[in-house]
Tab-separated table of C-alpha atoms in Angstrom:
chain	number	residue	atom	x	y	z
A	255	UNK	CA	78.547	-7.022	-42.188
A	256	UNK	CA	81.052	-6.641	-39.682
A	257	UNK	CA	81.862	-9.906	-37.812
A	258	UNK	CA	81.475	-8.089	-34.359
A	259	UNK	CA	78.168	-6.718	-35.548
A	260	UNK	CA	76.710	-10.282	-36.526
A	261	UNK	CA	77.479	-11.135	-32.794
A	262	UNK	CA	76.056	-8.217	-31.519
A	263	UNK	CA	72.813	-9.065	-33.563
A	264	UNK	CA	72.568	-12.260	-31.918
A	265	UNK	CA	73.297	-10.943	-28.526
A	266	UNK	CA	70.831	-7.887	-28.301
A	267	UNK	CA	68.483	-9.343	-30.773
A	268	UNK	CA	68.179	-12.933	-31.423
A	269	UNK	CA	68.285	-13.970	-27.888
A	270	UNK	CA	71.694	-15.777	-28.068
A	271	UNK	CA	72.352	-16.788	-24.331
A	272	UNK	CA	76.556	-16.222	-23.131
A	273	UNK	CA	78.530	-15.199	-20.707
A	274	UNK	CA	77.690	-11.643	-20.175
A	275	UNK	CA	79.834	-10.663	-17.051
A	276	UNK	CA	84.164	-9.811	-17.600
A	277	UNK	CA	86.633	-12.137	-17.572
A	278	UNK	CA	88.801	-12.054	-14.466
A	279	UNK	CA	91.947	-14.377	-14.265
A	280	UNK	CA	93.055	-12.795	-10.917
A	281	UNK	CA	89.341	-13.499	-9.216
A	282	UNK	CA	91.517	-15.005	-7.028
A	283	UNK	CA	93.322	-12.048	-5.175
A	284	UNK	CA	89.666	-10.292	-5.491
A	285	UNK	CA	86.896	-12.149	-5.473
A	286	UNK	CA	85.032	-9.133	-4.457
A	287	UNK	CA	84.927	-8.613	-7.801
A	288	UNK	CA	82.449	-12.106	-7.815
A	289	UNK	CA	80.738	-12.262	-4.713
A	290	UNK	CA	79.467	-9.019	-2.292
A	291	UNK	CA	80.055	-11.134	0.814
A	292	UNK	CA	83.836	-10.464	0.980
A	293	UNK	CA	82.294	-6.613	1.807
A	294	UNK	CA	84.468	-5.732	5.038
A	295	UNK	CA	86.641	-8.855	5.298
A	296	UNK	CA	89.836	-7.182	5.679
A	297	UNK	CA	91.359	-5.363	8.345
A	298	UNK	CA	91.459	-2.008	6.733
A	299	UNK	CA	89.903	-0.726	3.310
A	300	UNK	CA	90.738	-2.791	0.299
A	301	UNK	CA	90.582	-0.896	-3.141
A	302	UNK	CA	91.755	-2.339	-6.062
A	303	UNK	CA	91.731	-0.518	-9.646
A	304	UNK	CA	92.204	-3.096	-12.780
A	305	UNK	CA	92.106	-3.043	-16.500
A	306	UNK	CA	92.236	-6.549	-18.661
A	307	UNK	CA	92.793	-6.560	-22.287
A	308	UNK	CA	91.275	-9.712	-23.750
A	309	UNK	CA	92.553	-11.099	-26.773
A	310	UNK	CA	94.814	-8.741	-28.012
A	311	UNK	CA	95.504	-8.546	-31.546
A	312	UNK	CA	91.723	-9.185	-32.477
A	313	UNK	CA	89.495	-6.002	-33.675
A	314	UNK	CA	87.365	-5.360	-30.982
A	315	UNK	CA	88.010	-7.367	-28.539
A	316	UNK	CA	86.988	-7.099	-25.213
A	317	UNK	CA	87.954	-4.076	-23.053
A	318	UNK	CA	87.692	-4.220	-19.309
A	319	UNK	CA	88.439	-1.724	-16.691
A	320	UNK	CA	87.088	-1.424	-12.958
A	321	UNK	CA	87.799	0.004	-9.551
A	322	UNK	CA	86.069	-1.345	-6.447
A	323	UNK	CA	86.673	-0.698	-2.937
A	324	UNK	CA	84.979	-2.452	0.305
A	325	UNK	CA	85.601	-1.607	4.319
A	326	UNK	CA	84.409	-3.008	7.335
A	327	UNK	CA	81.593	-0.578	9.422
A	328	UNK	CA	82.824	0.491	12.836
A	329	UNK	CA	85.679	-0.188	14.911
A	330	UNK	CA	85.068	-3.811	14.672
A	331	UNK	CA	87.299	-4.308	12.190
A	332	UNK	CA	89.910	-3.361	14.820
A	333	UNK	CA	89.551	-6.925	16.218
A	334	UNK	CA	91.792	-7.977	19.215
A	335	UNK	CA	93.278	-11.393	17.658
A	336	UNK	CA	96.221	-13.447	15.325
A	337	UNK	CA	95.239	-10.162	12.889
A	338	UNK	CA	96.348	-7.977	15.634
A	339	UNK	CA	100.018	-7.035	15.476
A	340	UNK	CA	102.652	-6.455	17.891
A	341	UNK	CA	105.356	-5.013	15.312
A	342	UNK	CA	104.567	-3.318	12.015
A	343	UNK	CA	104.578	-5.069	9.020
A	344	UNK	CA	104.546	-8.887	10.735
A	345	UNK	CA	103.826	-11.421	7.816
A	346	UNK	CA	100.242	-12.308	8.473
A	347	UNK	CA	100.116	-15.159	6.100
A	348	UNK	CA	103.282	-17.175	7.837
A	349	UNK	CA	102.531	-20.677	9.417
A	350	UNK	CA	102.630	-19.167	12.749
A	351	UNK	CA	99.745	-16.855	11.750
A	352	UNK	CA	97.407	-20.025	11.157
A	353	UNK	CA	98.551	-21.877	14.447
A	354	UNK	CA	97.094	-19.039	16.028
A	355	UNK	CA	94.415	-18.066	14.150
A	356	UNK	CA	90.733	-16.642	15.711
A	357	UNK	CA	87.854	-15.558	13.705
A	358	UNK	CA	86.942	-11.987	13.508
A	359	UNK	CA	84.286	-11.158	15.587
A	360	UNK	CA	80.824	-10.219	14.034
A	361	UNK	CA	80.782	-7.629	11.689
A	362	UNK	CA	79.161	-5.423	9.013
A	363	UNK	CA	80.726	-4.515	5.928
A	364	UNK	CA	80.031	-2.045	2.921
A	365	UNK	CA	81.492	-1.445	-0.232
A	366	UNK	CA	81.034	-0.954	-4.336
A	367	UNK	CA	82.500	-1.742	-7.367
A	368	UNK	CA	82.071	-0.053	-10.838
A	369	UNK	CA	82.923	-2.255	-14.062
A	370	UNK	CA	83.315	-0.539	-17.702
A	371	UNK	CA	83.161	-3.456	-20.553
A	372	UNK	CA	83.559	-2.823	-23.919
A	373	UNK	CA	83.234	-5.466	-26.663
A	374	UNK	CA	82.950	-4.394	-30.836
A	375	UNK	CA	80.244	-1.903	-30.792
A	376	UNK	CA	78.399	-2.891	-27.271
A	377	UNK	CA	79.289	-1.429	-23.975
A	378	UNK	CA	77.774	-2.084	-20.667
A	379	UNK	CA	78.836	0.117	-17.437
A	380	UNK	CA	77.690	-1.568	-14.201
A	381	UNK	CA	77.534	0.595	-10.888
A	382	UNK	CA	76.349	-1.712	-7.254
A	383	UNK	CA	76.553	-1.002	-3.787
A	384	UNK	CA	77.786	-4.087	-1.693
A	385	UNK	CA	76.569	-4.855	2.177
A	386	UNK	CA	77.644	-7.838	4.004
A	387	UNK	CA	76.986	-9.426	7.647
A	388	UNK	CA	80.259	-11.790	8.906
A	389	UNK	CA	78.949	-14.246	11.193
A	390	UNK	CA	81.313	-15.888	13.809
A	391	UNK	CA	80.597	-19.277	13.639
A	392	UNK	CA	83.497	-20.389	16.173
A	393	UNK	CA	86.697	-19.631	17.416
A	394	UNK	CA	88.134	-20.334	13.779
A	395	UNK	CA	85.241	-20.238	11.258
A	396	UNK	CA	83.761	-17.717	9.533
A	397	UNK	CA	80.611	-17.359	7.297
A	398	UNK	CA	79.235	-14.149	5.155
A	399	UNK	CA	76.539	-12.932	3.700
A	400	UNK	CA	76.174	-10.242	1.177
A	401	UNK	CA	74.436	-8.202	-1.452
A	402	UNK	CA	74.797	-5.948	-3.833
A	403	UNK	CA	72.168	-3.790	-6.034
A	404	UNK	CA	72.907	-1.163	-8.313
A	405	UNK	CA	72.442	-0.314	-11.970
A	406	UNK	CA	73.706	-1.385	-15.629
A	407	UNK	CA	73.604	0.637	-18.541
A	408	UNK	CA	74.157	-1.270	-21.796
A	409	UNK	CA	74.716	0.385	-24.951
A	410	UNK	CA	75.168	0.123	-28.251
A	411	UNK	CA	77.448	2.570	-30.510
A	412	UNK	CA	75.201	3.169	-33.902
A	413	UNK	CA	77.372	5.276	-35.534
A	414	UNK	CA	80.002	2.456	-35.459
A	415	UNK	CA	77.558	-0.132	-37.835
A	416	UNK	CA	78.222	-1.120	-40.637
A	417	UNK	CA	75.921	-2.876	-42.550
A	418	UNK	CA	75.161	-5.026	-45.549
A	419	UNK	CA	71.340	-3.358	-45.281
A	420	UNK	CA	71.343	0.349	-43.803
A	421	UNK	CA	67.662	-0.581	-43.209
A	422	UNK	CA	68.064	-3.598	-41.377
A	423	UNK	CA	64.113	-3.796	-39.764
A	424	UNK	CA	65.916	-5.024	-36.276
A	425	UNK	CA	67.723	-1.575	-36.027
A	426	UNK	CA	64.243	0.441	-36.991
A	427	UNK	CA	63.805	3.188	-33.921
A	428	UNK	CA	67.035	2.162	-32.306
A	429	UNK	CA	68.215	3.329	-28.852
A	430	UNK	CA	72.006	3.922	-27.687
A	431	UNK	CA	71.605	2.359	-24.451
A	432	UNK	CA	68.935	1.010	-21.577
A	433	UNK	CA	69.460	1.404	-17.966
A	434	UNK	CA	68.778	-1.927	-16.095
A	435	UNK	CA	68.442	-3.054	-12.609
A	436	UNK	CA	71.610	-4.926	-10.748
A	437	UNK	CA	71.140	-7.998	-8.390
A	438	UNK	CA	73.675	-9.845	-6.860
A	439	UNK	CA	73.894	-12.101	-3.436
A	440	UNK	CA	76.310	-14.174	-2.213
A	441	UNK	CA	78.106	-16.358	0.676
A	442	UNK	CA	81.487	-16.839	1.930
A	443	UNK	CA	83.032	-19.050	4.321
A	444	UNK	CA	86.285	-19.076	5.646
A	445	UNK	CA	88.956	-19.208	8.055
A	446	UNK	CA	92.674	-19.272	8.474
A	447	UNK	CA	93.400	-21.368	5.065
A	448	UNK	CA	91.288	-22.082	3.510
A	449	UNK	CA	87.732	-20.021	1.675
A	450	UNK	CA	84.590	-21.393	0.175
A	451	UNK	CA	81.975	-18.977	-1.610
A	452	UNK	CA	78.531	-19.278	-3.978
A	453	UNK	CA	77.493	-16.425	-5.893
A	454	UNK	CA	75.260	-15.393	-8.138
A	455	UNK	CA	74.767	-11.859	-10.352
A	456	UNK	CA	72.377	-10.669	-12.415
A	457	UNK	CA	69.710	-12.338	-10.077
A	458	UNK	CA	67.016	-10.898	-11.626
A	459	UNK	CA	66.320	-11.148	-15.561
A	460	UNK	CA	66.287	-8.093	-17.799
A	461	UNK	CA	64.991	-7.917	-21.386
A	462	UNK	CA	67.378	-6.022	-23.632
A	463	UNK	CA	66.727	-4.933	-27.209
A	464	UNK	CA	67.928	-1.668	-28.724
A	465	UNK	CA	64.707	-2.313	-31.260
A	466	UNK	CA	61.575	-0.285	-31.173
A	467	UNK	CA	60.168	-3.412	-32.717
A	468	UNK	CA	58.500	-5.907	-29.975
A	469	UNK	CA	59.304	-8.856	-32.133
A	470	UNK	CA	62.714	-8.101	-31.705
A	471	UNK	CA	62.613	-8.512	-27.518
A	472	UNK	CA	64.362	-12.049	-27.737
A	473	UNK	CA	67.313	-11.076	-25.908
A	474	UNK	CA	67.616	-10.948	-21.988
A	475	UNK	CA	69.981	-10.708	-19.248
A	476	UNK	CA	70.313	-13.612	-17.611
A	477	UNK	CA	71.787	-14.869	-14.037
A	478	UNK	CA	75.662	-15.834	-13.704
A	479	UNK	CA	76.419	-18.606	-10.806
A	480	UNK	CA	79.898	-18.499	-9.332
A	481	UNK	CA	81.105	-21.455	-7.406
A	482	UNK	CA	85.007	-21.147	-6.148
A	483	UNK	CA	86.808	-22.648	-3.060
A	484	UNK	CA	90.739	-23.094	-2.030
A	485	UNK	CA	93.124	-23.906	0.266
A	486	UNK	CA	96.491	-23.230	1.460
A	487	UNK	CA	99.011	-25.270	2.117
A	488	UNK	CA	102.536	-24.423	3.701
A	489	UNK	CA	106.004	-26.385	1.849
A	490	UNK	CA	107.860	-24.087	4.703
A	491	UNK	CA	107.435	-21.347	7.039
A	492	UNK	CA	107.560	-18.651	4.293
A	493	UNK	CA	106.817	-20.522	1.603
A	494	UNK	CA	103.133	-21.272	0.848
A	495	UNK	CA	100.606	-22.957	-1.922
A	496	UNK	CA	97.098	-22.126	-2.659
A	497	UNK	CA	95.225	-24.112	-5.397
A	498	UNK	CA	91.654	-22.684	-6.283
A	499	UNK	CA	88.809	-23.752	-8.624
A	500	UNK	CA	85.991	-21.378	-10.110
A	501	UNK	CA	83.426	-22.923	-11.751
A	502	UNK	CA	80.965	-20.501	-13.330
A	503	UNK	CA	77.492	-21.360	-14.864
A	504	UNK	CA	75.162	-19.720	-17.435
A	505	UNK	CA	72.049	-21.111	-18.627
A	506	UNK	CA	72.412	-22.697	-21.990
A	507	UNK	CA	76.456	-22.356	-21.971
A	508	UNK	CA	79.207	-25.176	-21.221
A	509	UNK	CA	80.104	-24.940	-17.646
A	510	UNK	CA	83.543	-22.950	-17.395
A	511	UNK	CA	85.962	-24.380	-14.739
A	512	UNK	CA	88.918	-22.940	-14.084
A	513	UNK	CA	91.696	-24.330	-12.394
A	514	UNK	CA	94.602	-22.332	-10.718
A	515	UNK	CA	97.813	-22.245	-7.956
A	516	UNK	CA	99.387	-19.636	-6.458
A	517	UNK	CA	102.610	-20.026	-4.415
A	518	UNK	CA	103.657	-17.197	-2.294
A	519	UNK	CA	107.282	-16.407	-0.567
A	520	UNK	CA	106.904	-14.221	2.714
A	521	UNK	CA	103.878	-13.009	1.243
A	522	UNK	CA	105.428	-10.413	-0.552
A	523	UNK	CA	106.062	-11.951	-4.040
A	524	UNK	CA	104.012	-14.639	-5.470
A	525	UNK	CA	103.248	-16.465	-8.804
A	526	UNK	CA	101.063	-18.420	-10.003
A	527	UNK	CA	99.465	-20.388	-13.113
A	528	UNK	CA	95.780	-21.597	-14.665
A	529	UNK	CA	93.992	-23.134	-16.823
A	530	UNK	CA	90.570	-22.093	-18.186
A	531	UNK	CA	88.555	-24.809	-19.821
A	532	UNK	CA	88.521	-24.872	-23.557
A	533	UNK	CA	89.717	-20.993	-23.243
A	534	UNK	CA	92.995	-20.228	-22.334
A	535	UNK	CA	96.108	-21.058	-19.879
A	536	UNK	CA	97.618	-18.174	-17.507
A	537	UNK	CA	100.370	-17.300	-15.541
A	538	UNK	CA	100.660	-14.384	-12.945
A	539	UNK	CA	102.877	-12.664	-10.889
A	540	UNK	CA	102.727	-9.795	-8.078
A	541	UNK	CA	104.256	-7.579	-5.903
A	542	UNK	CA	103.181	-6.154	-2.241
A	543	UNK	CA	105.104	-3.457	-2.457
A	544	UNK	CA	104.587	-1.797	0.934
A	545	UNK	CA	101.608	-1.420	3.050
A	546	UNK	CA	100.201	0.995	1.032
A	547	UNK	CA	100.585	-0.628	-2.844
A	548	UNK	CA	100.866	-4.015	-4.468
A	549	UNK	CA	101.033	-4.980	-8.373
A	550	UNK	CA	99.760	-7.893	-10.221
A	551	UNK	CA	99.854	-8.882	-14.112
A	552	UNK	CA	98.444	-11.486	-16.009
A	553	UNK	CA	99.267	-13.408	-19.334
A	554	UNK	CA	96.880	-15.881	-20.768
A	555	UNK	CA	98.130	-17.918	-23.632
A	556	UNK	CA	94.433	-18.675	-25.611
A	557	UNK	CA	94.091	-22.182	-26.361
A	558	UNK	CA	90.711	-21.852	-28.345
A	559	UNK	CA	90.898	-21.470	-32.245
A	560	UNK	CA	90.736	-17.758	-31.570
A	561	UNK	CA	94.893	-18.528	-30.977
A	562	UNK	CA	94.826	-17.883	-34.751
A	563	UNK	CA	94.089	-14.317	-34.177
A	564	UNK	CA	94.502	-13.644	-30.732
A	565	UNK	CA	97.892	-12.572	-28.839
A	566	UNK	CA	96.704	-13.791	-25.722
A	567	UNK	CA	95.137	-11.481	-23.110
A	568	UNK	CA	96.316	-9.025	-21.033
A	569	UNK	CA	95.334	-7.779	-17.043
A	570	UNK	CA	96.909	-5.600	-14.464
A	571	UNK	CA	95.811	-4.586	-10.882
A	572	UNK	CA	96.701	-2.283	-8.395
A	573	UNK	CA	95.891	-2.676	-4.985
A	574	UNK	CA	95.790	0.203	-1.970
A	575	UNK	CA	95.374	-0.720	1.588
A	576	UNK	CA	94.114	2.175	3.025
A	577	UNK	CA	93.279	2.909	6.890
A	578	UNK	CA	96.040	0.169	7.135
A	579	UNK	CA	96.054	0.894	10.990
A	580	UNK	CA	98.524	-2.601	11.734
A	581	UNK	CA	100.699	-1.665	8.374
A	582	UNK	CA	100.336	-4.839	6.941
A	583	UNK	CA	102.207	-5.752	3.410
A	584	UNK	CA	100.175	-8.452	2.700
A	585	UNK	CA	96.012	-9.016	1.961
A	586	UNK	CA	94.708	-11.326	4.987
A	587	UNK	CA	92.272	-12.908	3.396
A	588	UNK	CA	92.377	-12.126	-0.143
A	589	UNK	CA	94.890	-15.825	-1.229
């Protein structure tokens, strides 16, 4: 039996409890991605279309690919303060910029986000709709709330088995795929350096066996808990430091804590460097290209005893700014 079939056994069918949402190692430049509070917090539309290879080099490994966009309702998002430009292209994200920082003024905001994951012979396309309500808590501060509901369709490629026993009893009446409900809430505050959000998906808990056999309905969804918070620091008027943490909990699975920094130079090159627990060690890079595009890339270096088969993993965005009214080059609030 195929080794990605044995853990696709104990996923679907055995009840084996892991993480079931991507990996991200750039959650940090969209943590939209994470949490549906950060619906609307820019000053234009924020797409972003990604694809992450995860430990390439090992037969079917994880495949990830999404696009997701999110936009402010109204002409609020046209708000009269420090995001408000006098020139085109001012660097939003220079000391200056914090010094006179105001909080946006109350706002809606709407997006979605559509995820395709692919691991051995088990696939699972998510669709959700995002809404979230900015508060103005003061002059400088911040705080969203969001949802997002949708559905997930997780599936299961037959034709790809192969097994030991053709008539394995757990794969008796079998189904390709079952459509399931999508829950997620969140909150997010922030303000001119710094960001603090709780999240948590797959709120509500979904059997899932591809068995027409009851016995066999072990295996759930279960809910994913997102805890991640930063701050920026300036070493000199263009040059500034972000550190971040992510912590991410799963019922019945080691807390995973990752640690990372980003340092940026007039906001329009950056790099930056992580370190999952137990999993792997990063290091990224990106480009603002214009006010229209910027490029990222990731490399993690595995540091589990998958190293012995894995190259390391792989993950690319690109980012469009549209309705980009002030012409921008840099996200405001994505760090």
């Amino acid at each position: 039996m195929k080794k990605w079939l044995l853990i696709l056994l104990l996923f679907a069918g055995l009840g084996l409890k892991a993480q079931q949402r991507p990996q991200y190692s750039q959650y940090l430049l969209n943590s939209y991605l994470l949490n549906p509070a950060l619906s609307g917090i820019e000053n234009y539309t924020d797409v972003k279309v990604g694809y992450r290879q995860q430990w390439a080099g090992l037969q079917d490994a994880p495949k990830t690919a999404f696009v997701s966009a999110h936009w402010a309702l109204g002409n609020e998002y046209l708000w009269a303060n420090a995001l408000s430009f006098q020139t085109n292209g001012n660097d939003p994200r220079s000391r200056s910029y914090t010094q006179n920082y105001t909080a946006s003024p109350a706002h809606h905001g709407v997006g979605f986000v559509a995820v395709s994951d692919k691991a051995g012979q088990l696939s699972t396309t998510t669709f959700d709709i995002s809404y979230a309500y900015h508060l103005q808590l003061n002059n400088q501060l911040n705080l969203s709330l969001g949802v997002a509901g949708g559905i997930s369709r997780v599936a299961i490629d037959i034709n790809a088995l192969v097994l030991e026993n053709p008539q394995d009893p757990a794969l008796n009446n079998t189904a390709n795929g079952r459509l399931l409900p999508d829950l997620s809430v969140g909150a997010w505050l922030y303000g001119a350096n710094f960001f603090t959000g709780l999240s948590v998906q797959q709120v509500l808990p979904q059997k899932l066996s591809f068995s027409g056999d009851e016995k066999y309905y072990t295996g759930k969804q279960v809910p994913h808990v997102f805890l991640n918070s930063g701050y920026k620091f300036y070493l000199a008027e263009d040059l500034n430091f972000t550190p971040s943490l992510l912590f991410k909990y799963v019922q019945n699975v080691p807390l995973s804590v990752d640690v990372n920094v980003k340092m940026g130079f007039k906001d329009r090159i950056w790099v930056g460097a992580g370190y999952r627990k137990q999993d792997a060690l990063n290091m990224m890079a990106g480009f603002n290209i214009n006010h229209l595009f910027n490029l990222s890339y990731s490399y993690d270096f595995t540091t589990s005893t998958l190293n012995q088969a894995s190259k390391g993993s792989h993950e690319i965005v690109l980012g469009l700014l549209l309705n980009n009214v002030y012409k921008v080059v840099c996200p405001q609030r994505q760090w």
